Amino acid sequence: MPNENSHAVRLHGVSIDFALANGKRFEAVAPVDLSVGDHEFVAIVGPTGCGKSTLLNAAAGLLKPASGSVEIFGERLSDINRKAGYLFQQDALMPWKTVSDNVAIGLEIAGTPTRVAREKAQEWLVRVGLGAFGDRFPQMLSGGQRKRVGLAQVLIRDPKILLMDEPFGPLDAQTRLIMGDLLLKLWSEDRKAVMFVTHDLDEAIALADRIIIMSAGPRSRIIGDFPVTLERPRDVGEIRHDPRFNALHREIWDALRDQVMAAYQNTAGAPAA
Ligand SMILES: Nc1ncnc2c1ncn2[C@@H]1O[C@H](COP(=O)(O)OP(=O)(O)OP(=O)(O)O)[C@@H](O)[C@H]1O
């Protein structure tokens, strides 16, 4: 757990609700306290619709909490979180720009001269294993290659915090493992604070320092906070065979199972609001 002075992200009594078309409000997330330490990799796991993305959006400054506050490195967030880079399930590549231009654009918008931005983009493409792909267009890439470009696109701006929302969700199982290894390799270089949303418990254990479990919504709460003490560096495929991995998986799944069932029951019937 981070100490008081080293929080990258701190959600303090944050609740989030949404206006519905019928005039009522839907209380998605009940007041939640959550801290992510600087250099800490935290995975957020919970049943479908429990509010994982909502919480991430609050940390990104994209959603204003109904109550409570969001602090980023000790400062109250009142706008977009400019210290964070955001990687979604769907990539944000512009089809009319080359891969290299897609990676360089974040720096160019921030005022970096085009030549320097392009050089840095090429460096990042090499780091994500796509050094020879800079002149291609995104639609010429596989799903995994597009994810690599997405990672380069975010990391080139050197954010202090990474907010990742099921970033490898659409990929096949083998490519997910490879992307997990790549993410850990890049993360280990400077250990940015990470909030990583996933519904995949195996992925969460393999990647994270800590796993936060959310209850089924509405008014979702944090119901578990599990440290992952498996040593690093980790091999995302191999670590799953470690008996400690399996023991932790069982322990967390015991906390999660009922919530997963509750989530299906909640969405099967009448509206919750
Ligand atoms: N703009 C919105 N208006 C109304 N309700 C919303 C809105 N956005 C999200 N919700 C509701 O808030 C709850 C939490 O949604 P959220 O997308 O955060 O869940 P999640 O845990 O990320 O789900 P999943 O794992 O399925 O992606 C859901 O019940 C969803 O229907």
Coordinates of C-alpha atoms and ligand atoms in Angstrom, one line a residue:
M1 CA 0.0 0.0 0.0
P2 CA 1.3 3.5 -0.8
N3 CA 2.1 5.8 2.1
E4 CA 0.3 9.1 2.4
N5 CA 2.9 11.1 0.4
S6 CA 3.4 8.9 -2.6
H7 CA -0.1 8.6 -4.1
A8 CA -0.2 9.0 -7.8
V9 CA -4.0 8.6 -7.8
R10 CA -6.3 9.0 -4.8
L11 CA -10.0 8.5 -4.9
H12 CA -11.5 9.8 -1.7
G13 CA -15.2 9.0 -1.1
V14 CA -15.9 9.0 -4.8
S15 CA -19.4 8.1 -6.0
I16 CA -20.6 8.3 -9.5
D17 CA -24.1 8.4 -10.9
F18 CA -25.7 8.9 -14.3
A19 CA -28.8 10.7 -15.4
L20 CA -31.3 8.3 -17.1
A21 CA -33.8 9.1 -19.8
N22 CA -36.7 8.6 -17.3
G23 CA -35.4 11.5 -15.2
K24 CA -34.1 9.2 -12.4
R25 CA -30.4 8.8 -11.5
F26 CA -28.5 5.6 -11.7
E27 CA -26.0 5.2 -8.9
A28 CA -23.2 3.3 -10.6
V29 CA -20.5 3.5 -7.9
A30 CA -21.0 4.0 -4.2
P31 CA -18.5 6.1 -2.3
V32 CA -15.2 4.5 -2.9
D33 CA -11.7 5.0 -1.4
L34 CA -8.8 3.9 -3.5
S35 CA -5.2 4.9 -3.7
V36 CA -2.6 4.0 -6.3
G37 CA 1.0 4.6 -5.3
D38 CA 3.6 6.1 -7.5
H39 CA 5.2 3.2 -9.4
E40 CA 2.5 0.8 -8.4
F41 CA 0.6 -1.4 -10.8
V42 CA -3.0 -1.9 -9.7
A43 CA -5.5 -4.1 -11.5
I44 CA -9.2 -3.5 -11.0
V45 CA -11.3 -6.6 -11.4
G46 CA -15.1 -7.0 -11.1
P47 CA -18.2 -8.4 -12.8
T48 CA -19.5 -6.9 -16.0
G49 CA -21.1 -3.5 -15.5
C50 CA -19.8 -3.0 -12.0
G51 CA -18.2 0.4 -12.7
K52 CA -14.6 -0.4 -13.5
S53 CA -14.5 1.9 -16.5
T54 CA -16.5 4.5 -14.6
L55 CA -13.8 4.6 -11.9
L56 CA -11.1 4.8 -14.5
N57 CA -12.9 7.7 -16.2
A58 CA -13.1 9.5 -12.9
A59 CA -9.3 9.1 -12.5
A60 CA -8.9 10.4 -16.0
G61 CA -11.0 13.5 -15.2
L62 CA -13.5 12.5 -17.9
L63 CA -16.3 12.0 -15.4
K64 CA -17.1 14.3 -12.5
P65 CA -17.9 12.4 -9.2
A66 CA -21.3 13.0 -7.6
S67 CA -19.4 13.1 -4.3
G68 CA -15.9 12.9 -3.1
S69 CA -12.6 14.0 -4.7
V70 CA -9.9 12.7 -7.0
E71 CA -6.3 13.7 -6.2
I72 CA -3.5 13.3 -8.6
F73 CA -0.1 13.4 -6.9
G74 CA -1.7 15.3 -4.1
E75 CA -3.5 17.9 -6.2
R76 CA -7.3 17.9 -6.5
L77 CA -8.4 17.0 -10.1
S78 CA -10.9 19.5 -11.6
D79 CA -10.3 18.9 -15.3
I80 CA -8.7 16.3 -17.6
N81 CA -5.9 14.4 -15.9
R82 CA -2.9 15.6 -17.9
K83 CA -0.5 13.4 -16.0
A84 CA -2.2 10.3 -17.4
G85 CA -2.0 8.4 -20.6
Y86 CA -5.2 6.4 -21.5
L87 CA -5.3 3.2 -23.4
F88 CA -8.8 1.9 -24.3
Q89 CA -10.0 -1.5 -25.5
Q90 CA -10.6 0.2 -28.9
D91 CA -7.5 1.8 -30.2
A92 CA -7.4 5.5 -31.2
L93 CA -5.4 5.2 -34.4
M94 CA -6.1 7.6 -37.2
P95 CA -6.6 5.5 -40.4
W96 CA -5.4 8.3 -42.7
K97 CA -2.1 8.7 -40.9
T98 CA 0.9 6.3 -41.1
V99 CA 1.8 4.3 -38.0
S100 CA 4.8 6.7 -37.5
D101 CA 2.6 9.8 -37.7
N102 CA 0.1 8.2 -35.3
V103 CA 2.8 7.7 -32.7
A104 CA 4.4 11.1 -33.3
I105 CA 1.2 13.2 -33.2
G106 CA 0.9 13.5 -29.4
L107 CA 4.4 15.1 -29.2
E108 CA 3.7 17.3 -32.2
I109 CA 0.5 18.7 -30.7
A110 CA 2.5 19.4 -27.5
G111 CA 4.9 21.5 -29.5
T112 CA 7.7 19.2 -30.3
P113 CA 9.3 19.9 -33.7
T114 CA 8.1 17.4 -36.4
R115 CA 11.6 16.1 -37.0
V116 CA 12.3 15.3 -33.4
A117 CA 8.8 13.8 -32.9
R118 CA 9.3 11.5 -35.9
E119 CA 12.7 10.4 -34.6
K120 CA 11.2 9.6 -31.2
A121 CA 8.3 7.8 -32.8
Q122 CA 10.7 5.6 -34.7
E123 CA 12.5 4.9 -31.4
W124 CA 9.2 3.9 -29.8
L125 CA 8.2 1.7 -32.7
V126 CA 11.5 -0.2 -32.3
R127 CA 10.8 -0.6 -28.6
V128 CA 7.4 -2.1 -29.3
G129 CA 8.8 -4.4 -32.0
L130 CA 7.5 -2.5 -35.0
G131 CA 10.6 -0.7 -36.2
A132 CA 9.9 -1.7 -39.8
F133 CA 6.2 -0.7 -39.8
G134 CA 6.4 3.1 -39.5
D135 CA 5.3 3.7 -43.2
R136 CA 2.3 1.4 -43.0
F137 CA -1.3 2.6 -42.3
P138 CA -3.1 1.2 -39.3
Q139 CA -5.5 -0.9 -41.4
M140 CA -2.6 -2.8 -42.7
L141 CA -1.7 -4.1 -39.2
S142 CA -3.0 -7.1 -37.1
G143 CA -4.9 -6.5 -33.9
G144 CA -1.8 -7.2 -31.8
Q145 CA 0.3 -4.8 -34.0
R146 CA -2.3 -2.1 -33.6
K147 CA -2.1 -2.5 -29.8
R148 CA 1.7 -2.1 -30.0
V149 CA 1.2 1.1 -31.9
G150 CA -1.3 2.2 -29.2
L151 CA 1.2 1.5 -26.5
A152 CA 3.9 3.5 -28.3
Q153 CA 1.3 6.3 -28.9
V154 CA 0.7 6.6 -25.2
L155 CA 4.2 6.0 -23.8
I156 CA 6.0 8.4 -26.2
R157 CA 4.3 11.3 -24.1
D158 CA 5.9 9.9 -21.0
P159 CA 2.8 10.1 -18.8
K160 CA 3.3 9.6 -15.0
I161 CA 0.2 7.5 -14.8
L162 CA -1.2 4.9 -17.2
L163 CA -4.9 4.3 -17.2
M164 CA -5.7 1.1 -19.1
D165 CA -9.2 -0.1 -19.8
E166 CA -9.2 -3.8 -20.9
P167 CA -6.5 -2.8 -23.4
F168 CA -5.9 -6.4 -24.6
G169 CA -9.6 -7.4 -24.6
P170 CA -10.1 -7.9 -28.3
L171 CA -6.9 -10.0 -28.8
D172 CA -6.6 -13.8 -29.0
A173 CA -5.2 -15.6 -26.0
Q174 CA -1.6 -16.0 -27.3
T175 CA -1.4 -12.4 -28.4
R176 CA -2.7 -11.3 -25.0
L177 CA 0.2 -13.1 -23.3
I178 CA 2.8 -11.5 -25.6
M179 CA 1.3 -8.1 -25.1
G180 CA 1.3 -8.7 -21.3
D181 CA 5.0 -9.5 -21.4
L182 CA 5.7 -6.4 -23.6
L183 CA 3.7 -4.2 -21.2
L184 CA 5.7 -5.5 -18.2
K185 CA 9.0 -5.0 -20.0
L186 CA 8.2 -1.4 -20.8
W187 CA 6.7 -0.8 -17.4
S188 CA 9.8 -2.1 -15.6
E189 CA 11.9 0.6 -17.2
D190 CA 10.4 3.4 -15.1
R191 CA 7.4 1.8 -13.3
K192 CA 4.7 4.3 -13.9
A193 CA 1.7 4.2 -11.7
V194 CA -0.9 2.0 -13.5
M195 CA -4.6 1.5 -13.1
F196 CA -5.4 -1.6 -15.3
V197 CA -9.1 -2.6 -15.7
T198 CA -9.7 -6.2 -16.7
H199 CA -12.3 -8.9 -16.3
D200 CA -9.5 -11.5 -16.6
L201 CA -8.3 -12.5 -13.2
D202 CA -5.3 -14.5 -14.6
E203 CA -4.2 -11.4 -16.5
A204 CA -4.6 -9.2 -13.4
I205 CA -2.5 -11.6 -11.2
A206 CA 0.2 -12.0 -13.8
L207 CA 0.6 -8.2 -14.3
A208 CA -0.2 -6.4 -11.1
D209 CA 1.2 -5.5 -7.7
R210 CA -2.2 -5.3 -6.2
I211 CA -5.7 -6.4 -7.2
I212 CA -8.8 -4.4 -6.3
I213 CA -12.1 -6.3 -6.5
M214 CA -15.4 -4.5 -7.0
S215 CA -18.8 -5.8 -6.2
A216 CA -21.7 -6.1 -8.6
G217 CA -23.5 -2.8 -9.3
P218 CA -25.5 -0.7 -8.8
R219 CA -23.8 1.2 -6.0
S220 CA -20.7 -0.9 -6.6
R221 CA -18.1 -1.0 -3.8
I222 CA -14.6 -2.2 -3.3
I223 CA -14.8 -5.6 -1.6
G224 CA -11.3 -6.8 -1.8
D225 CA -7.7 -5.6 -2.0
F226 CA -5.2 -8.3 -2.6
P227 CA -1.4 -7.8 -2.8
V228 CA 0.4 -9.9 -5.4
T229 CA 3.8 -10.8 -4.0
L230 CA 5.0 -12.9 -6.9
E231 CA 8.5 -11.7 -7.7
R232 CA 9.5 -9.7 -10.8
P233 CA 10.4 -9.9 -13.6
R234 CA 7.5 -12.2 -14.5
D235 CA 6.8 -14.3 -17.5
V236 CA 3.1 -13.8 -18.1
G237 CA 2.6 -17.2 -19.6
E238 CA 4.9 -19.2 -17.2
I239 CA 3.8 -17.5 -13.9
R240 CA 0.3 -19.2 -14.3
H241 CA 2.0 -22.5 -13.4
D242 CA 3.3 -21.2 -10.1
P243 CA 1.4 -22.8 -7.2
R244 CA 1.3 -19.4 -5.5
F245 CA -0.5 -18.0 -8.5
N246 CA -3.1 -20.7 -8.3
A247 CA -3.6 -20.2 -4.5
L248 CA -4.1 -16.5 -5.0
H249 CA -6.4 -17.1 -7.9
R250 CA -8.5 -19.3 -5.7
E251 CA -8.6 -16.8 -2.9
I252 CA -9.7 -13.9 -5.1
W253 CA -12.2 -16.0 -7.1
D254 CA -13.8 -16.9 -3.8
A255 CA -14.5 -13.2 -3.2
L256 CA -15.5 -12.6 -6.8
R257 CA -17.7 -15.6 -7.7
D258 CA -20.9 -14.4 -5.9
Q259 CA -20.5 -10.9 -7.5
V260 CA -20.3 -12.3 -11.0
M261 CA -23.5 -14.3 -10.4
A262 CA -25.2 -11.2 -8.8
A263 CA -24.2 -9.1 -11.8
Y264 CA -26.0 -11.4 -14.2
Q265 CA -29.1 -11.6 -12.0
N266 CA -29.2 -7.8 -11.7
T267 CA -29.1 -7.2 -15.4
A268 CA -31.5 -10.0 -16.2
G269 CA -34.6 -8.3 -14.8
A270 CA -36.2 -4.9 -14.3
P271 CA -34.1 -1.7 -14.4
A272 CA -32.1 -1.1 -11.1
A273 CA -32.9 2.6 -10.9
Ligands
LIG1 N1 -23.4 7.3 -19.5 C1 -24.1 6.4 -18.8 N2 -25.4 6.6 -18.5 C2 -26.1 5.7 -17.7 N3 -25.5 4.6 -17.2 C3 -24.2 4.3 -17.4 C4 -23.4 5.2 -18.3 N4 -22.2 4.8 -18.3 C5 -22.1 3.6 -17.6 N5 -23.4 3.4 -17.1 C6 -23.7 2.3 -16.2 O1 -22.8 2.3 -15.1 C7 -22.5 1.0 -14.7 C8 -21.0 0.8 -14.8 O2 -20.6 0.9 -16.1 P1 -19.0 0.6 -16.5 O3 -18.9 0.7 -18.0 O4 -18.2 1.4 -15.6 O5 -18.9 -0.9 -16.0 P2 -17.6 -1.9 -16.2 O6 -17.4 -2.6 -14.9 O7 -16.5 -1.2 -16.9 O8 -18.3 -3.0 -17.2 P3 -17.7 -4.0 -18.3 O9 -16.8 -5.0 -17.6 O10 -18.9 -4.7 -18.8 O11 -16.9 -3.2 -19.4 C9 -23.2 0.0 -15.7 O12 -24.4 -0.4 -15.1 C10 -23.5 0.9 -16.9 O13 -24.8 0.5 -17.5

